Each structure stands twice: as C-alpha cells, then as structure tokens.
Amino acid sequence: MKTDDLITLMAQDAPVGLRYGRALAVALGAGIVLSALLLVATVGLRHNMGSVFETARVLFKITVTLVLAVLAARLALRIGRPGEETRRPALLLAVPALMVAVAVVAELVTLPAGAWGASLVGRNALFCLFFVPVLSLAPLAGLFWALKKGAPANPARAGAAAGLAAGAVAAAIYAWHCPDDSPLFLATWYTVAIAAVTAAGAFLGRRLLRW
C-alpha cells in the first residue's frame, strides 16, 4: 500500500477532517482577535483612520492583505487534509501578487522618479519588519494547533502555509495603524515581513508538525 493511500485510510477511520476544519476556524478567529487587541493596546489605530478610507491607497493596502490572508488560510486548510488538492489554492496566491505588481507600476507611472525612494522607504520600515511578525504570533500558534489536529503529509510545507496565513493576517491588522500607504512600501517591507513569518513557519513545521 502506498503511503498516501495509508494516510487517507487513517484519516477516514478517524474523522480528522471535520475536527480540523472547526479547529482552523477557531484558531484563525482567536488569532485575529488577539492580534487586533494587541495592536489597539500598544500602538493603536491610525489617528486619521476616519478620513484615510477616502484614498485608494489605504483601501488597496487593507484589501490586498486580506485577500492574501484568505487565500493562504484556504491553502492551510487544504494542506492539513491528506489527499486534498493543493495546486489550485497555491496558484491562487498569484492573485494578490499580481494586484501588488499592478499597483507598483501605477505608482511608478504616477510619481516622479525623485519621489520613488522616499515612498519605498517610508517612515516606519523597521517598525513594520518588527511588528508584523509580533502580530503574527497568535494566529501562527493557533494555526499550528489546528494543523496538529489534521494530517499534513509535508510538515514543512504545512508550516509555511500557516506562516503565510499568519503573516498576511498580521499585515492586514497592522495596515490599520501603518501611515505608509505607497504600494512601493507595501511591496517591499510588508513582503519581507510576511516572508520572514512564512520561513519561520516552515522551519517550525518540520519539527512540530511531524506525526
């Protein structure tokens, strides 16, 4: 019997799928609430949040991070169930990447070349690199807890999916504070921060998601 067939039979004998699906939803919900509370209790929301929604940049920043979070969470759900098809959910991650690429091109066309550097660096690059991983801790811990109730065939890949989802959730929450709205800033510093959480998730997944 092939290993994949054995995993599938074991999953059918012990109905992991339903328990895992509920666990993932609870983990994400709890992680989002805890991270949002941490943001409000520490740095707070952006002082002019009531008016910034009139600008397309802020709406785009929040929207694209939410899209990434939803797609990455969907991938994590699939990857924790043996035998589930994960290629299409993984390919869908190209959607937010393309959204950011289009926004960056639009920014470069709109802004004079002399303003590109300032827009890319922004005012809070280092804080973004620090605080997005901090905000990802609760969602990441919850997703790992949920994945332990699943049966991921590839622990490192499952950990990376959890890290990507947690990093995207954290970025979407941090976007409610971040005063740097340029797509150049988003494409650089948000991407680096989310990639760091994804790499940490893959590293931890190798060790914590074995079964």
PDB file of C-alpha atoms in Angstrom:
ATOM      1  CA  MET A   1       0.000   0.000   0.000  1.00  0.00           C
ATOM      2  CA  LYS A   2       1.265   3.442  -0.902  1.00  0.00           C
ATOM      3  CA  THR A   3       1.930   5.919   1.895  1.00  0.00           C
ATOM      4  CA  ASP A   4      -0.623   8.414   0.571  1.00  0.00           C
ATOM      5  CA  ASP A   5      -3.296   5.701   0.487  1.00  0.00           C
ATOM      6  CA  LEU A   6      -2.466   4.700   4.063  1.00  0.00           C
ATOM      7  CA  ILE A   7      -2.731   8.309   5.250  1.00  0.00           C
ATOM      8  CA  THR A   8      -6.103   8.691   3.527  1.00  0.00           C
ATOM      9  CA  LEU A   9      -7.448   5.481   5.106  1.00  0.00           C
ATOM     10  CA  MET A  10      -6.277   6.568   8.543  1.00  0.00           C
ATOM     11  CA  ALA A  11      -7.970   9.935   8.088  1.00  0.00           C
ATOM     12  CA  GLN A  12     -11.209   8.211   7.083  1.00  0.00           C
ATOM     13  CA  ASP A  13     -11.144   5.884  10.087  1.00  0.00           C
ATOM     14  CA  ALA A  14     -10.678   8.825  12.466  1.00  0.00           C
ATOM     15  CA  PRO A  15     -12.744  11.691  11.051  1.00  0.00           C
ATOM     16  CA  VAL A  16      -9.994  14.270  11.378  1.00  0.00           C
ATOM     17  CA  GLY A  17     -11.310  16.473   8.584  1.00  0.00           C
ATOM     18  CA  LEU A  18     -14.327  17.875  10.399  1.00  0.00           C
ATOM     19  CA  ARG A  19     -12.483  18.429  13.656  1.00  0.00           C
ATOM     20  CA  TYR A  20      -9.612  20.019  11.794  1.00  0.00           C
ATOM     21  CA  GLY A  21     -11.860  22.379   9.835  1.00  0.00           C
ATOM     22  CA  ARG A  22     -13.542  23.639  13.000  1.00  0.00           C
ATOM     23  CA  ALA A  23     -10.203  23.920  14.771  1.00  0.00           C
ATOM     24  CA  LEU A  24      -8.781  26.030  11.954  1.00  0.00           C
ATOM     25  CA  ALA A  25     -11.746  28.404  12.059  1.00  0.00           C
ATOM     26  CA  VAL A  26     -11.459  28.775  15.841  1.00  0.00           C
ATOM     27  CA  ALA A  27      -7.685  29.270  15.611  1.00  0.00           C
ATOM     28  CA  LEU A  28      -7.984  31.973  12.993  1.00  0.00           C
ATOM     29  CA  GLY A  29     -10.785  33.754  14.807  1.00  0.00           C
ATOM     30  CA  ALA A  30      -8.947  33.740  18.127  1.00  0.00           C
ATOM     31  CA  GLY A  31      -5.682  34.774  16.497  1.00  0.00           C
ATOM     32  CA  ILE A  32      -7.286  37.713  14.702  1.00  0.00           C
ATOM     33  CA  VAL A  33      -8.994  38.935  17.891  1.00  0.00           C
ATOM     34  CA  LEU A  34      -5.815  38.661  19.985  1.00  0.00           C
ATOM     35  CA  SER A  35      -3.662  40.390  17.379  1.00  0.00           C
ATOM     36  CA  ALA A  36      -6.199  43.181  16.908  1.00  0.00           C
ATOM     37  CA  LEU A  37      -6.359  43.714  20.678  1.00  0.00           C
ATOM     38  CA  LEU A  38      -2.558  43.816  20.817  1.00  0.00           C
ATOM     39  CA  LEU A  39      -2.485  46.471  18.106  1.00  0.00           C
ATOM     40  CA  VAL A  40      -5.108  48.624  19.840  1.00  0.00           C
ATOM     41  CA  ALA A  41      -3.484  48.207  23.263  1.00  0.00           C
ATOM     42  CA  THR A  42       0.003  49.153  22.066  1.00  0.00           C
ATOM     43  CA  VAL A  43       0.347  51.401  19.031  1.00  0.00           C
ATOM     44  CA  GLY A  44      -3.360  51.966  18.405  1.00  0.00           C
ATOM     45  CA  LEU A  45      -5.207  52.675  15.201  1.00  0.00           C
ATOM     46  CA  ARG A  46      -4.063  55.327  12.790  1.00  0.00           C
ATOM     47  CA  HIS A  47      -5.082  58.724  14.148  1.00  0.00           C
ATOM     48  CA  ASN A  48      -6.803  59.796  10.932  1.00  0.00           C
ATOM     49  CA  MET A  49      -8.365  56.438  10.131  1.00  0.00           C
ATOM     50  CA  GLY A  50     -11.788  58.013   9.670  1.00  0.00           C
ATOM     51  CA  SER A  51     -10.636  60.043   6.697  1.00  0.00           C
ATOM     52  CA  VAL A  52      -7.958  57.881   5.067  1.00  0.00           C
ATOM     53  CA  PHE A  53     -10.516  55.484   3.616  1.00  0.00           C
ATOM     54  CA  GLU A  54     -11.226  58.153   1.070  1.00  0.00           C
ATOM     55  CA  THR A  55      -7.863  57.326  -0.531  1.00  0.00           C
ATOM     56  CA  ALA A  56      -7.442  54.366  -2.838  1.00  0.00           C
ATOM     57  CA  ARG A  57      -4.014  53.508  -1.423  1.00  0.00           C
ATOM     58  CA  VAL A  58      -5.279  52.669   2.072  1.00  0.00           C
ATOM     59  CA  LEU A  59      -8.212  50.676   0.752  1.00  0.00           C
ATOM     60  CA  PHE A  60      -5.871  48.776  -1.546  1.00  0.00           C
ATOM     61  CA  LYS A  61      -3.370  48.049   1.239  1.00  0.00           C
ATOM     62  CA  ILE A  62      -6.038  46.573   3.503  1.00  0.00           C
ATOM     63  CA  THR A  63      -7.810  44.741   0.677  1.00  0.00           C
ATOM     64  CA  VAL A  64      -4.755  43.031  -0.783  1.00  0.00           C
ATOM     65  CA  THR A  65      -3.520  41.823   2.606  1.00  0.00           C
ATOM     66  CA  LEU A  66      -6.987  40.454   3.387  1.00  0.00           C
ATOM     67  CA  VAL A  67      -7.110  38.671   0.029  1.00  0.00           C
ATOM     68  CA  LEU A  68      -3.723  37.101   0.736  1.00  0.00           C
ATOM     69  CA  ALA A  69      -4.833  36.070   4.244  1.00  0.00           C
ATOM     70  CA  VAL A  70      -7.996  34.379   2.937  1.00  0.00           C
ATOM     71  CA  LEU A  71      -6.171  32.526   0.146  1.00  0.00           C
ATOM     72  CA  ALA A  72      -3.325  31.441   2.428  1.00  0.00           C
ATOM     73  CA  ALA A  73      -5.778  30.225   5.085  1.00  0.00           C
ATOM     74  CA  ARG A  74      -7.593  28.243   2.385  1.00  0.00           C
ATOM     75  CA  LEU A  75      -4.292  26.661   1.387  1.00  0.00           C
ATOM     76  CA  ALA A  76      -3.518  25.812   5.021  1.00  0.00           C
ATOM     77  CA  LEU A  77      -6.943  24.175   5.318  1.00  0.00           C
ATOM     78  CA  ARG A  78      -6.328  22.026   2.255  1.00  0.00           C
ATOM     79  CA  ILE A  79      -2.739  21.151   3.123  1.00  0.00           C
ATOM     80  CA  GLY A  80      -3.742  19.808   6.525  1.00  0.00           C
ATOM     81  CA  ARG A  81      -6.046  17.223   4.997  1.00  0.00           C
ATOM     82  CA  PRO A  82      -4.473  14.182   3.338  1.00  0.00           C
ATOM     83  CA  GLY A  83      -5.370  13.682  -0.276  1.00  0.00           C
ATOM     84  CA  GLU A  84      -6.705  17.225  -0.787  1.00  0.00           C
ATOM     85  CA  GLU A  85      -5.714  19.005  -3.996  1.00  0.00           C
ATOM     86  CA  THR A  86      -3.449  21.944  -3.132  1.00  0.00           C
ATOM     87  CA  ARG A  87      -2.099  23.019  -6.510  1.00  0.00           C
ATOM     88  CA  ARG A  88      -5.003  25.328  -7.371  1.00  0.00           C
ATOM     89  CA  PRO A  89      -5.115  27.060  -3.950  1.00  0.00           C
ATOM     90  CA  ALA A  90      -1.361  27.575  -4.220  1.00  0.00           C
ATOM     91  CA  LEU A  91      -1.660  29.062  -7.711  1.00  0.00           C
ATOM     92  CA  LEU A  92      -4.353  31.453  -6.495  1.00  0.00           C
ATOM     93  CA  LEU A  93      -1.707  33.113  -4.327  1.00  0.00           C
ATOM     94  CA  ALA A  94      -0.553  34.753  -7.540  1.00  0.00           C
ATOM     95  CA  VAL A  95      -3.693  36.934  -7.443  1.00  0.00           C
ATOM     96  CA  PRO A  96      -2.556  39.252  -4.603  1.00  0.00           C
ATOM     97  CA  ALA A  97       0.966  39.231  -6.056  1.00  0.00           C
ATOM     98  CA  LEU A  98      -0.393  40.472  -9.386  1.00  0.00           C
ATOM     99  CA  MET A  99      -2.523  43.066  -7.598  1.00  0.00           C
ATOM    100  CA  VAL A 100       0.578  44.459  -5.886  1.00  0.00           C
ATOM    101  CA  ALA A 101       2.571  44.382  -9.124  1.00  0.00           C
ATOM    102  CA  VAL A 102      -0.104  46.404 -10.943  1.00  0.00           C
ATOM    103  CA  ALA A 103      -0.268  48.906  -8.063  1.00  0.00           C
ATOM    104  CA  VAL A 104       3.524  49.305  -8.072  1.00  0.00           C
ATOM    105  CA  VAL A 105       3.539  50.006 -11.811  1.00  0.00           C
ATOM    106  CA  ALA A 106       0.749  52.560 -11.360  1.00  0.00           C
ATOM    107  CA  GLU A 107       2.717  54.209  -8.552  1.00  0.00           C
ATOM    108  CA  LEU A 108       5.881  54.413 -10.634  1.00  0.00           C
ATOM    109  CA  VAL A 109       3.940  55.948 -13.510  1.00  0.00           C
ATOM    110  CA  THR A 110       2.172  58.453 -11.275  1.00  0.00           C
ATOM    111  CA  LEU A 111       5.060  59.593  -9.064  1.00  0.00           C
ATOM    112  CA  PRO A 112       8.118  61.484 -10.328  1.00  0.00           C
ATOM    113  CA  ALA A 113      11.273  59.380 -10.239  1.00  0.00           C
ATOM    114  CA  GLY A 114      12.738  61.563  -7.499  1.00  0.00           C
ATOM    115  CA  ALA A 115       9.976  60.519  -5.090  1.00  0.00           C
ATOM    116  CA  TRP A 116      10.331  56.775  -5.597  1.00  0.00           C
ATOM    117  CA  GLY A 117      12.986  56.290  -2.924  1.00  0.00           C
ATOM    118  CA  ALA A 118      11.094  58.166  -0.216  1.00  0.00           C
ATOM    119  CA  SER A 119       7.890  56.264  -0.993  1.00  0.00           C
ATOM    120  CA  LEU A 120       9.691  52.930  -0.827  1.00  0.00           C
ATOM    121  CA  VAL A 121      11.496  53.613   2.463  1.00  0.00           C
ATOM    122  CA  GLY A 122       8.573  55.375   4.104  1.00  0.00           C
ATOM    123  CA  ARG A 123       8.699  56.386   7.755  1.00  0.00           C
ATOM    124  CA  ASN A 124       8.280  53.081   9.583  1.00  0.00           C
ATOM    125  CA  ALA A 125      10.085  50.380   7.609  1.00  0.00           C
ATOM    126  CA  LEU A 126      11.964  48.889  10.564  1.00  0.00           C
ATOM    127  CA  PHE A 127       8.886  49.000  12.786  1.00  0.00           C
ATOM    128  CA  CYS A 128       6.894  47.206  10.088  1.00  0.00           C
ATOM    129  CA  LEU A 129       9.539  44.466   9.961  1.00  0.00           C
ATOM    130  CA  PHE A 130       9.310  44.117  13.746  1.00  0.00           C
ATOM    131  CA  PHE A 131       5.607  44.495  14.438  1.00  0.00           C
ATOM    132  CA  VAL A 132       4.097  42.367  11.665  1.00  0.00           C
ATOM    133  CA  PRO A 133       5.908  39.237  12.974  1.00  0.00           C
ATOM    134  CA  VAL A 134       4.836  40.156  16.518  1.00  0.00           C
ATOM    135  CA  LEU A 135       1.201  40.422  15.431  1.00  0.00           C
ATOM    136  CA  SER A 136       1.519  37.083  13.630  1.00  0.00           C
ATOM    137  CA  LEU A 137       2.400  35.142  16.807  1.00  0.00           C
ATOM    138  CA  ALA A 138      -1.173  34.499  17.961  1.00  0.00           C
ATOM    139  CA  PRO A 139      -2.524  33.430  14.542  1.00  0.00           C
ATOM    140  CA  LEU A 140       0.560  31.292  13.913  1.00  0.00           C
ATOM    141  CA  ALA A 141       0.257  29.497  17.253  1.00  0.00           C
ATOM    142  CA  GLY A 142      -3.433  28.903  16.603  1.00  0.00           C
ATOM    143  CA  LEU A 143      -2.854  27.580  13.100  1.00  0.00           C
ATOM    144  CA  PHE A 144      -0.168  25.188  14.333  1.00  0.00           C
ATOM    145  CA  TRP A 145      -2.574  23.963  16.999  1.00  0.00           C
ATOM    146  CA  ALA A 146      -5.167  23.354  14.289  1.00  0.00           C
ATOM    147  CA  LEU A 147      -2.691  21.654  11.965  1.00  0.00           C
ATOM    148  CA  LYS A 148      -1.794  19.217  14.744  1.00  0.00           C
ATOM    149  CA  LYS A 149      -5.413  18.060  14.525  1.00  0.00           C
ATOM    150  CA  GLY A 150      -5.017  17.487  10.799  1.00  0.00           C
ATOM    151  CA  ALA A 151      -2.645  15.180   8.998  1.00  0.00           C
ATOM    152  CA  PRO A 152      -0.311  17.252   6.808  1.00  0.00           C
ATOM    153  CA  ALA A 153       1.747  14.989   4.558  1.00  0.00           C
ATOM    154  CA  ASN A 154       4.527  17.585   4.313  1.00  0.00           C
ATOM    155  CA  PRO A 155       5.133  19.277   7.701  1.00  0.00           C
ATOM    156  CA  ALA A 156       7.449  21.975   6.327  1.00  0.00           C
ATOM    157  CA  ARG A 157       5.004  22.925   3.585  1.00  0.00           C
ATOM    158  CA  ALA A 158       2.117  22.981   6.046  1.00  0.00           C
ATOM    159  CA  GLY A 159       4.137  25.166   8.402  1.00  0.00           C
ATOM    160  CA  ALA A 160       4.956  27.536   5.558  1.00  0.00           C
ATOM    161  CA  ALA A 161       1.264  27.806   4.635  1.00  0.00           C
ATOM    162  CA  ALA A 162       0.419  28.552   8.272  1.00  0.00           C
ATOM    163  CA  GLY A 163       3.198  31.144   8.414  1.00  0.00           C
ATOM    164  CA  LEU A 164       1.998  32.790   5.218  1.00  0.00           C
ATOM    165  CA  ALA A 165      -1.577  32.960   6.509  1.00  0.00           C
ATOM    166  CA  ALA A 166      -0.480  34.276   9.912  1.00  0.00           C
ATOM    167  CA  GLY A 167       1.823  36.850   8.321  1.00  0.00           C
ATOM    168  CA  ALA A 168      -0.911  38.042   5.987  1.00  0.00           C
ATOM    169  CA  VAL A 169      -3.407  38.317   8.861  1.00  0.00           C
ATOM    170  CA  ALA A 170      -0.855  40.310  10.846  1.00  0.00           C
ATOM    171  CA  ALA A 171      -0.166  42.583   7.867  1.00  0.00           C
ATOM    172  CA  ALA A 172      -3.889  43.206   7.361  1.00  0.00           C
ATOM    173  CA  ILE A 173      -4.204  44.188  11.030  1.00  0.00           C
ATOM    174  CA  TYR A 174      -1.060  46.321  11.010  1.00  0.00           C
ATOM    175  CA  ALA A 175      -2.377  48.160   7.950  1.00  0.00           C
ATOM    176  CA  TRP A 176      -4.923  49.831  10.244  1.00  0.00           C
ATOM    177  CA  HIS A 177      -2.023  51.582  12.002  1.00  0.00           C
ATOM    178  CA  CYS A 178       0.636  51.945   9.318  1.00  0.00           C
ATOM    179  CA  PRO A 179       0.927  55.506   7.950  1.00  0.00           C
ATOM    180  CA  ASP A 180       2.944  54.391   4.904  1.00  0.00           C
ATOM    181  CA  ASP A 181       0.454  53.841   2.101  1.00  0.00           C
ATOM    182  CA  SER A 182       2.614  53.613  -1.016  1.00  0.00           C
ATOM    183  CA  PRO A 183       2.415  50.320  -2.951  1.00  0.00           C
ATOM    184  CA  LEU A 184       6.222  50.546  -3.129  1.00  0.00           C
ATOM    185  CA  PHE A 185       6.368  50.340   0.674  1.00  0.00           C
ATOM    186  CA  LEU A 186       3.798  47.555   0.698  1.00  0.00           C
ATOM    187  CA  ALA A 187       5.609  45.537  -1.956  1.00  0.00           C
ATOM    188  CA  THR A 188       8.917  45.822  -0.110  1.00  0.00           C
ATOM    189  CA  TRP A 189       8.503  45.841   3.664  1.00  0.00           C
ATOM    190  CA  TYR A 190       5.201  44.029   4.044  1.00  0.00           C
ATOM    191  CA  THR A 191       6.515  41.338   1.708  1.00  0.00           C
ATOM    192  CA  VAL A 192       9.757  40.936   3.670  1.00  0.00           C
ATOM    193  CA  ALA A 193       7.868  40.734   6.983  1.00  0.00           C
ATOM    194  CA  ILE A 194       5.378  38.153   5.665  1.00  0.00           C
ATOM    195  CA  ALA A 195       8.185  36.154   4.046  1.00  0.00           C
ATOM    196  CA  ALA A 196      10.023  36.043   7.386  1.00  0.00           C
ATOM    197  CA  VAL A 197       6.944  34.633   9.133  1.00  0.00           C
ATOM    198  CA  THR A 198       6.472  32.129   6.293  1.00  0.00           C
ATOM    199  CA  ALA A 199      10.086  30.958   6.627  1.00  0.00           C
ATOM    200  CA  ALA A 200       9.694  30.657  10.407  1.00  0.00           C
ATOM    201  CA  GLY A 201       6.539  28.626   9.871  1.00  0.00           C
ATOM    202  CA  ALA A 202       8.328  26.233   7.511  1.00  0.00           C
ATOM    203  CA  PHE A 203      11.204  25.841   9.996  1.00  0.00           C
ATOM    204  CA  LEU A 204       8.860  25.159  12.906  1.00  0.00           C
ATOM    205  CA  GLY A 205       6.639  22.921  10.816  1.00  0.00           C
ATOM    206  CA  ARG A 206       9.477  20.467  10.203  1.00  0.00           C
ATOM    207  CA  ARG A 207       9.787  19.985  13.954  1.00  0.00           C
ATOM    208  CA  LEU A 208       6.314  20.487  15.353  1.00  0.00           C
ATOM    209  CA  LEU A 209       4.004  19.049  12.709  1.00  0.00           C
ATOM    210  CA  ARG A 210       5.532  15.603  12.348  1.00  0.00           C
ATOM    211  CA  TRP A 211       3.208  12.732  13.111  1.00  0.00           C
TER     212      TRP A 211
END
